[in-house]
PDB file of C-alpha atoms in Angstrom:
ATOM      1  CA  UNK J   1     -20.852  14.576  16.115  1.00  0.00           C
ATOM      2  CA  UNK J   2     -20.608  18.171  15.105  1.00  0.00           C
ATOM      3  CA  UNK J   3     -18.221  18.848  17.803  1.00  0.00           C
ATOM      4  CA  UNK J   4     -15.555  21.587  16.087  1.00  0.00           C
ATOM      5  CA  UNK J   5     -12.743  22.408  18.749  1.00  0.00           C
ATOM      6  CA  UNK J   6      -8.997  24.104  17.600  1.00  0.00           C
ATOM      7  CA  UNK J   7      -6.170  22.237  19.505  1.00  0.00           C
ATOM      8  CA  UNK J   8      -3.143  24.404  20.733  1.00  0.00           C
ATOM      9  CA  UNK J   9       0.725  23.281  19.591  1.00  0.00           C
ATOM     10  CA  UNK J  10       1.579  20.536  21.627  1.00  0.00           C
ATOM     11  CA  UNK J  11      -1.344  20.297  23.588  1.00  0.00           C
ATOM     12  CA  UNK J  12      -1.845  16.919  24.633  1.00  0.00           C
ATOM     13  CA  UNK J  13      -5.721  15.150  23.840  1.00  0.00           C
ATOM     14  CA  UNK J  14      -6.804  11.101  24.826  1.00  0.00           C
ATOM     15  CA  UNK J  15      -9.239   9.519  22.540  1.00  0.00           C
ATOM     16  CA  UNK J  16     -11.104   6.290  23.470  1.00  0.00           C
ATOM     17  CA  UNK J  17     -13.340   4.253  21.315  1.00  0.00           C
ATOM     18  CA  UNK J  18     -16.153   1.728  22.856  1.00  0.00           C
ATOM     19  CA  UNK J  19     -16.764  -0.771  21.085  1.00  0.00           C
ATOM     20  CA  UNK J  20     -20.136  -1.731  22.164  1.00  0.00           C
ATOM     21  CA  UNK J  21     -21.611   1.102  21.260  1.00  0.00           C
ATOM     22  CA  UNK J  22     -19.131   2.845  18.294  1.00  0.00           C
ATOM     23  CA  UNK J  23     -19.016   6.319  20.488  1.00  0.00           C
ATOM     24  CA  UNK J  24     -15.314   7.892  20.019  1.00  0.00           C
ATOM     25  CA  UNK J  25     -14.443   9.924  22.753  1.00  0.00           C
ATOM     26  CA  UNK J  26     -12.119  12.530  23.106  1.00  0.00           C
ATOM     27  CA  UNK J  27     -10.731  14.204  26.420  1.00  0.00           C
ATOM     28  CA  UNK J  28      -8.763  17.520  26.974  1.00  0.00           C
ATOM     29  CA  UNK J  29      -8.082  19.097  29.858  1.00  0.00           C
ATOM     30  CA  UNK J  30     -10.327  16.799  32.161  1.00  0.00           C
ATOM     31  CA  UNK J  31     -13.306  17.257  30.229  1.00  0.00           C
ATOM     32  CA  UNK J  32     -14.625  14.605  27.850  1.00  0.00           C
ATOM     33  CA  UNK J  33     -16.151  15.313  24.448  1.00  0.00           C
ATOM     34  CA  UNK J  34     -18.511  12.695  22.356  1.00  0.00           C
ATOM     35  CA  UNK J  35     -17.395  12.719  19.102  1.00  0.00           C
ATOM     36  CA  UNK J  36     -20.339  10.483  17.370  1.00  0.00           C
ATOM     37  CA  UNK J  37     -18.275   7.947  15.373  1.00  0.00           C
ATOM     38  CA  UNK J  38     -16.303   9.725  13.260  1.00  0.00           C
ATOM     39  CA  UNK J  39     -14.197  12.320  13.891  1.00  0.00           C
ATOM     40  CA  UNK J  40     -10.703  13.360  12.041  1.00  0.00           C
ATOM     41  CA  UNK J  41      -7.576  15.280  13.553  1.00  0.00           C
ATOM     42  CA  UNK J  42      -6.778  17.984  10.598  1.00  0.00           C
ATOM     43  CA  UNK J  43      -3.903  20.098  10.064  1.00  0.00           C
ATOM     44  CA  UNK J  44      -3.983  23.694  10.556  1.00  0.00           C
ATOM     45  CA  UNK J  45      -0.781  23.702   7.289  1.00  0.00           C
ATOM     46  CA  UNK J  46      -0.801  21.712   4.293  1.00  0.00           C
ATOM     47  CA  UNK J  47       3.199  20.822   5.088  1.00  0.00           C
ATOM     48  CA  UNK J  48       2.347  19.548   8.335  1.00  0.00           C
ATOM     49  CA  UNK J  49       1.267  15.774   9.464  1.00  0.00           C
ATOM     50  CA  UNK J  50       1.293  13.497  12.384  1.00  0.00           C
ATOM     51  CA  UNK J  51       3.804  11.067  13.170  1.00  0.00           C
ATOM     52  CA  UNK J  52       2.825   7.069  14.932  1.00  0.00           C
ATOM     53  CA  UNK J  53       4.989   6.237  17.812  1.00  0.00           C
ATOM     54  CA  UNK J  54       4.459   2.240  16.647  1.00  0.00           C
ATOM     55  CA  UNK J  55       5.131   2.787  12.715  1.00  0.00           C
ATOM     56  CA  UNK J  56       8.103   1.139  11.618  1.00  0.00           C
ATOM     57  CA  UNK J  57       9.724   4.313  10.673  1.00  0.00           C
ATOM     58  CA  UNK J  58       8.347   6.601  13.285  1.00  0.00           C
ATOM     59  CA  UNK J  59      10.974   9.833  12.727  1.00  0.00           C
ATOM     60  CA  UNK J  60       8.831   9.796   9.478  1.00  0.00           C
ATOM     61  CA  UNK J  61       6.024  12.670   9.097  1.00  0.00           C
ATOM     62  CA  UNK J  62       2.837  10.978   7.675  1.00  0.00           C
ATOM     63  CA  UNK J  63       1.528  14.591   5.758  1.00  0.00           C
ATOM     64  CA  UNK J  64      -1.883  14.156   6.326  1.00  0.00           C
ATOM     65  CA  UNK J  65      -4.864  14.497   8.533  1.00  0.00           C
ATOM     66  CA  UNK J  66      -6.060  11.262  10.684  1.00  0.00           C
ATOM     67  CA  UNK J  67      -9.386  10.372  10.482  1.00  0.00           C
ATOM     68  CA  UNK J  68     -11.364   7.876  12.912  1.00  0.00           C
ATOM     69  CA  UNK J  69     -14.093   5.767  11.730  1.00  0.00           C
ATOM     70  CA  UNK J  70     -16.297   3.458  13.905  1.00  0.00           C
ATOM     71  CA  UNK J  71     -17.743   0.676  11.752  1.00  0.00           C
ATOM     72  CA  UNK J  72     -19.957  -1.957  12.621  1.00  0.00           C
ATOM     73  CA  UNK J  73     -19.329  -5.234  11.583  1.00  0.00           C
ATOM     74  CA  UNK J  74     -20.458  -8.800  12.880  1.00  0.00           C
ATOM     75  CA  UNK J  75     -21.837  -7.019  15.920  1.00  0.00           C
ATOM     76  CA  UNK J  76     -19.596  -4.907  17.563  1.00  0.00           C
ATOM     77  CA  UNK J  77     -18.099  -2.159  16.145  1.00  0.00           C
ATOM     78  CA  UNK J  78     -14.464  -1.990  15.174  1.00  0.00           C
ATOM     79  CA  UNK J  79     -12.235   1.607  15.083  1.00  0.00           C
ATOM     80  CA  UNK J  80     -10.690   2.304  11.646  1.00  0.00           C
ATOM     81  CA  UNK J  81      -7.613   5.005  12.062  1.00  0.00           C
ATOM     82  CA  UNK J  82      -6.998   6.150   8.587  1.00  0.00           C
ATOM     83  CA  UNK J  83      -4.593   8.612   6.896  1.00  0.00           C
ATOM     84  CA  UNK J  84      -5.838  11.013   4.658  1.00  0.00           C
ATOM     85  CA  UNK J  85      -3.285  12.042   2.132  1.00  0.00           C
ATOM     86  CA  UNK J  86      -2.748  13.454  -1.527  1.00  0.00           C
ATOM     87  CA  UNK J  87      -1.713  11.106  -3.526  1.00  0.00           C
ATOM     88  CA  UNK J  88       1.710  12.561  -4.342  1.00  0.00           C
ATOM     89  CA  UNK J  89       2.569  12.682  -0.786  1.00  0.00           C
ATOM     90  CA  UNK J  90       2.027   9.579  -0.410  1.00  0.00           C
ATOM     91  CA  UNK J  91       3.918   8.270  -3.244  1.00  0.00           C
ATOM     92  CA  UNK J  92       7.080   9.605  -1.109  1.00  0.00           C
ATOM     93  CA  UNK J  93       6.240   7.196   1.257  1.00  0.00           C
ATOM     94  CA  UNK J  94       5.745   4.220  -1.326  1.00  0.00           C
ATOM     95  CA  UNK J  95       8.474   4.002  -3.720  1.00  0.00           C
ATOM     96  CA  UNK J  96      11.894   4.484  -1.671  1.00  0.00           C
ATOM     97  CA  UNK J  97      10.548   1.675   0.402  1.00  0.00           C
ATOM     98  CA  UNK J  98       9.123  -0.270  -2.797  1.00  0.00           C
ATOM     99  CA  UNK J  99      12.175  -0.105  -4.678  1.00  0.00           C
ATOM    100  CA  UNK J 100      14.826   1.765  -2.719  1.00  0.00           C
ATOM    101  CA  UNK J 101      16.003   5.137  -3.105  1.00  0.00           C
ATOM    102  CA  UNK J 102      19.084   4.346  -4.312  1.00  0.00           C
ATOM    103  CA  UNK J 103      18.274   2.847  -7.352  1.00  0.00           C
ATOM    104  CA  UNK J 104      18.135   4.030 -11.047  1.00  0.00           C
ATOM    105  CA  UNK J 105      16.476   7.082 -11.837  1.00  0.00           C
ATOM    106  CA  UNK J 106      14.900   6.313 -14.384  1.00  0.00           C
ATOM    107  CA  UNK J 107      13.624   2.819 -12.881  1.00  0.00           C
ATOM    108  CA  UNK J 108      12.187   5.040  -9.635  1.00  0.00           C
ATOM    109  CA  UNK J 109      10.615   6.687 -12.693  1.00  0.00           C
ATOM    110  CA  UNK J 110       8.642   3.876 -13.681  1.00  0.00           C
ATOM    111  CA  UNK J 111       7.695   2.134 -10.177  1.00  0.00           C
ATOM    112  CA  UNK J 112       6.448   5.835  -9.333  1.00  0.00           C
ATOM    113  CA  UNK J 113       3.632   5.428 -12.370  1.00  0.00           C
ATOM    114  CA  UNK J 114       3.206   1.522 -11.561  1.00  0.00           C
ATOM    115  CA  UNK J 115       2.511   2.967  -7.887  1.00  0.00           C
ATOM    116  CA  UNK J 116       0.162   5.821  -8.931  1.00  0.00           C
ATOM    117  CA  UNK J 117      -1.793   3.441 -11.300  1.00  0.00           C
ATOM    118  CA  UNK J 118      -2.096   0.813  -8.827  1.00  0.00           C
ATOM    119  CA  UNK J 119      -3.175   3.541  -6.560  1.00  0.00           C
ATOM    120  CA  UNK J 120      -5.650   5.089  -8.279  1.00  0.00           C
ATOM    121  CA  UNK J 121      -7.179   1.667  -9.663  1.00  0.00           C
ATOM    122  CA  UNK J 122      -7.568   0.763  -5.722  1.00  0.00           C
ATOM    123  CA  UNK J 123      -9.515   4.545  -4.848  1.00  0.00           C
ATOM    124  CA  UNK J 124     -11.835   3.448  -7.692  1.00  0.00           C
ATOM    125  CA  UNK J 125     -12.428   0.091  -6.809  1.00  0.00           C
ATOM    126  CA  UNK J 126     -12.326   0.567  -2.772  1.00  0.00           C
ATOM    127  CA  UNK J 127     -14.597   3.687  -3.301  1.00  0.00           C
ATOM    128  CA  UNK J 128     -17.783   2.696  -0.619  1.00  0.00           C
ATOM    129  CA  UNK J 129     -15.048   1.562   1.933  1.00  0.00           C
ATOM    130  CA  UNK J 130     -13.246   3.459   4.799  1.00  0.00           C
ATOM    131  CA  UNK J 131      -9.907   3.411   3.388  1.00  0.00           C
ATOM    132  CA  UNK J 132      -8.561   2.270   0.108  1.00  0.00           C
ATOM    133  CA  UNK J 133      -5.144   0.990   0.305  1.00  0.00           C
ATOM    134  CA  UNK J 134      -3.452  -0.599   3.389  1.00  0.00           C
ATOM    135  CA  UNK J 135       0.398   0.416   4.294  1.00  0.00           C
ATOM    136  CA  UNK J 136       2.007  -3.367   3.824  1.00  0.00           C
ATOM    137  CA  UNK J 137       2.695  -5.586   1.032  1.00  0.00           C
ATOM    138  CA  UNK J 138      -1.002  -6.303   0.555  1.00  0.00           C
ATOM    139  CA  UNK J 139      -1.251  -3.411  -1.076  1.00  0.00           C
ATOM    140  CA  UNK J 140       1.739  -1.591  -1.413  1.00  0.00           C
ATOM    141  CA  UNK J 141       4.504  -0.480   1.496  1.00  0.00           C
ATOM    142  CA  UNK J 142       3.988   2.951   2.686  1.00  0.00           C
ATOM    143  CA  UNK J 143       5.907   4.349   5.567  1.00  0.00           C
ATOM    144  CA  UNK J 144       5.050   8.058   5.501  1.00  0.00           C
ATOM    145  CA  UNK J 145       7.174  10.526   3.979  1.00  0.00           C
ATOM    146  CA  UNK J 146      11.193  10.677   4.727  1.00  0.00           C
ATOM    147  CA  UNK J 147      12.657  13.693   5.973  1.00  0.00           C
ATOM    148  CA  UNK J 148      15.075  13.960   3.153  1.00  0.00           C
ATOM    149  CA  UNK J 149      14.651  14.833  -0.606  1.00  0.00           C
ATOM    150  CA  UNK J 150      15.882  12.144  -1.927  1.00  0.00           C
ATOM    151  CA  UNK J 151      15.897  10.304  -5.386  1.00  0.00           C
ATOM    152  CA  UNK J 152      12.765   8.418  -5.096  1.00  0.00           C
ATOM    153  CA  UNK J 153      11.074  11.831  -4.502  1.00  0.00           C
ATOM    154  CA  UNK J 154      12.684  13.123  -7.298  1.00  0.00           C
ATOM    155  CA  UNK J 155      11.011  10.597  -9.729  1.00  0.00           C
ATOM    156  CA  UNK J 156       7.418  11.463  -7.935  1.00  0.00           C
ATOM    157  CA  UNK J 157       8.089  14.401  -8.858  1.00  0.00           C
ATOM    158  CA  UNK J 158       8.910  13.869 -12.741  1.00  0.00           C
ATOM    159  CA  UNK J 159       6.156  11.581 -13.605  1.00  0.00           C
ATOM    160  CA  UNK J 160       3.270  13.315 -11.488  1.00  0.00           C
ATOM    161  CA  UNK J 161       0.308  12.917 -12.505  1.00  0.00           C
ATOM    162  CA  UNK J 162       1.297   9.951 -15.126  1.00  0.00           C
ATOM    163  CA  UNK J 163      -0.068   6.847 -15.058  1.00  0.00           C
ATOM    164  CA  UNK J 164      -0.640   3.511 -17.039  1.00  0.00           C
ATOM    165  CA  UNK J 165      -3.283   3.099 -19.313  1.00  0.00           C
ATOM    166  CA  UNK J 166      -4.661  -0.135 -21.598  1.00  0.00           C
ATOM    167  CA  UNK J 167      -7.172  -0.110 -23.530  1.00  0.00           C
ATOM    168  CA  UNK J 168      -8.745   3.147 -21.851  1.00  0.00           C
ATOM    169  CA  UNK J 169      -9.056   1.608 -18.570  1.00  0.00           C
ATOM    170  CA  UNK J 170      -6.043   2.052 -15.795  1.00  0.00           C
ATOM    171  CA  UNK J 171      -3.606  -0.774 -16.528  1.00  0.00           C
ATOM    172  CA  UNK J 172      -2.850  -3.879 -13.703  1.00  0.00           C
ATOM    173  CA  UNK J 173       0.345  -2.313 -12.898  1.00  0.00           C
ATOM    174  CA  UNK J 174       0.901  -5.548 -10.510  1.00  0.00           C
ATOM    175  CA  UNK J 175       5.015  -6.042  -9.415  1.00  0.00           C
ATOM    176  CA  UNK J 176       7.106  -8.130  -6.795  1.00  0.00           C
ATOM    177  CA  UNK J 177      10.128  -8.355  -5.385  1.00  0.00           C
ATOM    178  CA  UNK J 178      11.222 -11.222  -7.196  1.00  0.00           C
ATOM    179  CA  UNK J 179       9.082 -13.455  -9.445  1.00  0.00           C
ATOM    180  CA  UNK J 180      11.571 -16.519  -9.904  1.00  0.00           C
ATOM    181  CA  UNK J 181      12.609 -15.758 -13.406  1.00  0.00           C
ATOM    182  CA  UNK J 182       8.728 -15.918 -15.102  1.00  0.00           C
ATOM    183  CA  UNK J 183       5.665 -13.538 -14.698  1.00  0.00           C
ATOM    184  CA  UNK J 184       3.072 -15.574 -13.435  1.00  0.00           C
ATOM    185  CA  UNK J 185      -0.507 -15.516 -15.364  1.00  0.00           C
ATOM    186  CA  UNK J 186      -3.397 -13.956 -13.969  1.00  0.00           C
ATOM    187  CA  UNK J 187      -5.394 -16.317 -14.990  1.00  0.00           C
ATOM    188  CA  UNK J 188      -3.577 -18.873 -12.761  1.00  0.00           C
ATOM    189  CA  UNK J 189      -3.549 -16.725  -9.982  1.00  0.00           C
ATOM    190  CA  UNK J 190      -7.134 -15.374  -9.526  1.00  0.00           C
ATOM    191  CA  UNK J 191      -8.564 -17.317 -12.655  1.00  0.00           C
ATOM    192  CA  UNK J 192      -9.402 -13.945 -14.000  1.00  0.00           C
ATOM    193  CA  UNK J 193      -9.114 -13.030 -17.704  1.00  0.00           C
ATOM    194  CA  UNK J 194      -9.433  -9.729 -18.124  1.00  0.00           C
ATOM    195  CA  UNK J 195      -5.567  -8.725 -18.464  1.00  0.00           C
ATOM    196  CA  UNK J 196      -4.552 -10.189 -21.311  1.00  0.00           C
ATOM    197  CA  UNK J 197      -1.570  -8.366 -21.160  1.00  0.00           C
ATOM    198  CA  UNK J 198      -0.530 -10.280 -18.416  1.00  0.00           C
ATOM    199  CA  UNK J 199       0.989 -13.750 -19.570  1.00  0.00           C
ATOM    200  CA  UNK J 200       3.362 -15.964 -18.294  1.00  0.00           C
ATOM    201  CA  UNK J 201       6.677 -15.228 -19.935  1.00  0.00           C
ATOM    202  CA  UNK J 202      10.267 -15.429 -19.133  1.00  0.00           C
ATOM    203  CA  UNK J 203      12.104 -12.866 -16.727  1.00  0.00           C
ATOM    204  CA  UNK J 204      15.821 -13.206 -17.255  1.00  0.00           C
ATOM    205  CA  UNK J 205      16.363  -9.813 -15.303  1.00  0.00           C
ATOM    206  CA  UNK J 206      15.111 -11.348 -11.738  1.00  0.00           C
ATOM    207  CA  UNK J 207      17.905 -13.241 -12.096  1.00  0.00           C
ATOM    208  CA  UNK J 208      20.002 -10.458 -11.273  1.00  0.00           C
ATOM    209  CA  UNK J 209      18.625 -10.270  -8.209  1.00  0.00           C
ATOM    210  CA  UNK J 210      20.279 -10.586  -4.782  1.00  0.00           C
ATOM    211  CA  UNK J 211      17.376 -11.303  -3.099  1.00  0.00           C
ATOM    212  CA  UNK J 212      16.312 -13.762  -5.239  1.00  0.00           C
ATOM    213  CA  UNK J 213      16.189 -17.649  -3.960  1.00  0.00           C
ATOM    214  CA  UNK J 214      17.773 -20.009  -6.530  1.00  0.00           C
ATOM    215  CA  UNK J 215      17.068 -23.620  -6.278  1.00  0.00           C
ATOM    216  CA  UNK J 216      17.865 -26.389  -8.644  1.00  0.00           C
ATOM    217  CA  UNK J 217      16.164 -29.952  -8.829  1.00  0.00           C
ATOM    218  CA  UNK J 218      17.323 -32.496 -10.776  1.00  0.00           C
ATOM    219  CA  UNK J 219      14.964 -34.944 -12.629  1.00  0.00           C
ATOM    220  CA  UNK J 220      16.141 -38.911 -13.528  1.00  0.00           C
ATOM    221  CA  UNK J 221      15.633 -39.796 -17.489  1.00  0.00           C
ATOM    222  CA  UNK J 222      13.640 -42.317 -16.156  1.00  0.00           C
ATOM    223  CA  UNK J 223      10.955 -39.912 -14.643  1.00  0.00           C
ATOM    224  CA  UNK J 224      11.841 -40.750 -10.602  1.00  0.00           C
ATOM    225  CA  UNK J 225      12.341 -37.715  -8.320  1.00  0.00           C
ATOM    226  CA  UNK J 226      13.513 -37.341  -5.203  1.00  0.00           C
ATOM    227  CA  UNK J 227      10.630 -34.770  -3.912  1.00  0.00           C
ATOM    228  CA  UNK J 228       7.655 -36.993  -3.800  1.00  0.00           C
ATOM    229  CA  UNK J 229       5.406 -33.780  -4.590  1.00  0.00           C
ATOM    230  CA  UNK J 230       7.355 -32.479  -6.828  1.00  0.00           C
ATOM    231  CA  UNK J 231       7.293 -35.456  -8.331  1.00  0.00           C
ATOM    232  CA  UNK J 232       3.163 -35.804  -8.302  1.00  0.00           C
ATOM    233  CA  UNK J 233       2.933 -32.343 -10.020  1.00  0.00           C
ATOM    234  CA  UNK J 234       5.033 -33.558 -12.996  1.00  0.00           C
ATOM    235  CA  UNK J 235       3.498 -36.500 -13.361  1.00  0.00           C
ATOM    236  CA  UNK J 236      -0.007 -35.070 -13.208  1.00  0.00           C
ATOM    237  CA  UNK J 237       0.793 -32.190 -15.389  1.00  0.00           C
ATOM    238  CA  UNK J 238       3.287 -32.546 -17.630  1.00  0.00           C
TER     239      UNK J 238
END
């Protein structure tokens, strides 16, 4: 801890991490440096980043600085390697790989502000953690920013700052890639109540979907099915 150093361009630095005793380590030139357990890499310019050999898209430029945190948890302490970025920036990352780049401007537009919301409704509730949203679907998919300008980062761009709001509070701004022709209830799915303005209801748009998996099951006038579970389900519930 309280170890400031300035790396030169393209100089080349090994960091370790034990996990016995959470002590990050960092080694230059042959000489090794405790860092305590938390150190971060910054940028010297605010359009500068890193990039991750291992990312799925790793020509892409994450524009932030990395930050290591040593945590201890069940007894041995476990790294955390977390990007720091503004919230903008990141967006770029989020919705061309969200939605696609290629699609409507105006429906970039509004997966930009379902992003942001969702976002900032995760930094609020994630605020004693290390990090606040992960980079895969169980939050949302962020794979740094793309080299290109492209149309996603265009609608970024024209809603920033915008988000959803109900009732005063930051709105649930939940999506998927396809939901099988009917929003789903948050009540059923976390047997939560407090979005009301979440209800199961029709989707005739998902539909249009490629990706989408249609499936159709026929049921006898006399109540028999074919899929024994299926079957159990209908009996039991409807």
């Amino acid at each position: 801890g309280g170890q400031t150093m300035a790396l030169a361009n393209g100089e080349k630095v090994s960091i370790s991490h034990n996990s016995a005793t959470g002590e990050i380590r960092l080694t230059r030139g042959g000489e090794t440096v405790s860092m305590g357990r938390e150190m971060a890499l910054r940028r010297r310019q605010t359009d500068g980043g890193f990039r991750i050999a291992q990312a799925r898209r790793p020509q892409n430029v994450y524009p932030g600085d990395l930050h290591l945190v040593s945590k201890l948890e069940s007894g041995t302490y476990r790294l955390y390697v977390v990007a720091n970025v503004y919230i903008e920036s990141y967006l770029y990352g989020v919705v061309p790989y969200e939605m696609g780049a290629s699609s409507a401007l105006e429906a970039l537009k509004a997966q930009a502000v379902a992003a942001r919301t969702y976002t900032l409704r995760a930094m609020n509730a994630n605020a004693s953690k290390v990090y606040d949203v992960v980079d895969t679907t169980a939050d949302q998919v962020y794979n740094g920013s793309p080299a290109e300008r492209d149309r996603a980062a265009e609608a970024v761009d024209a809603t920033r700052g915008i988000v959803a709001m109900n009732d005063g509070k930051l709105t649930g701004t939940y999506y998927t890639a396809s939901n099988g022709g009917q929003i789903e209830s948050v009540r059923n799915i976390w047997g939560s109540n407090q979005y009301d303005y979440i209800t199961v209801k029709d989707d005739p748009y998902d539909y249009q979907n490629p990706a989408s998996v249609v499936r159709s099951f026929q049921v006898n006038k006399s109540g028999t099915q074919s899929n024994s579970t299926l079957g159990s389900l209908l009996n039991a519930k409807a």
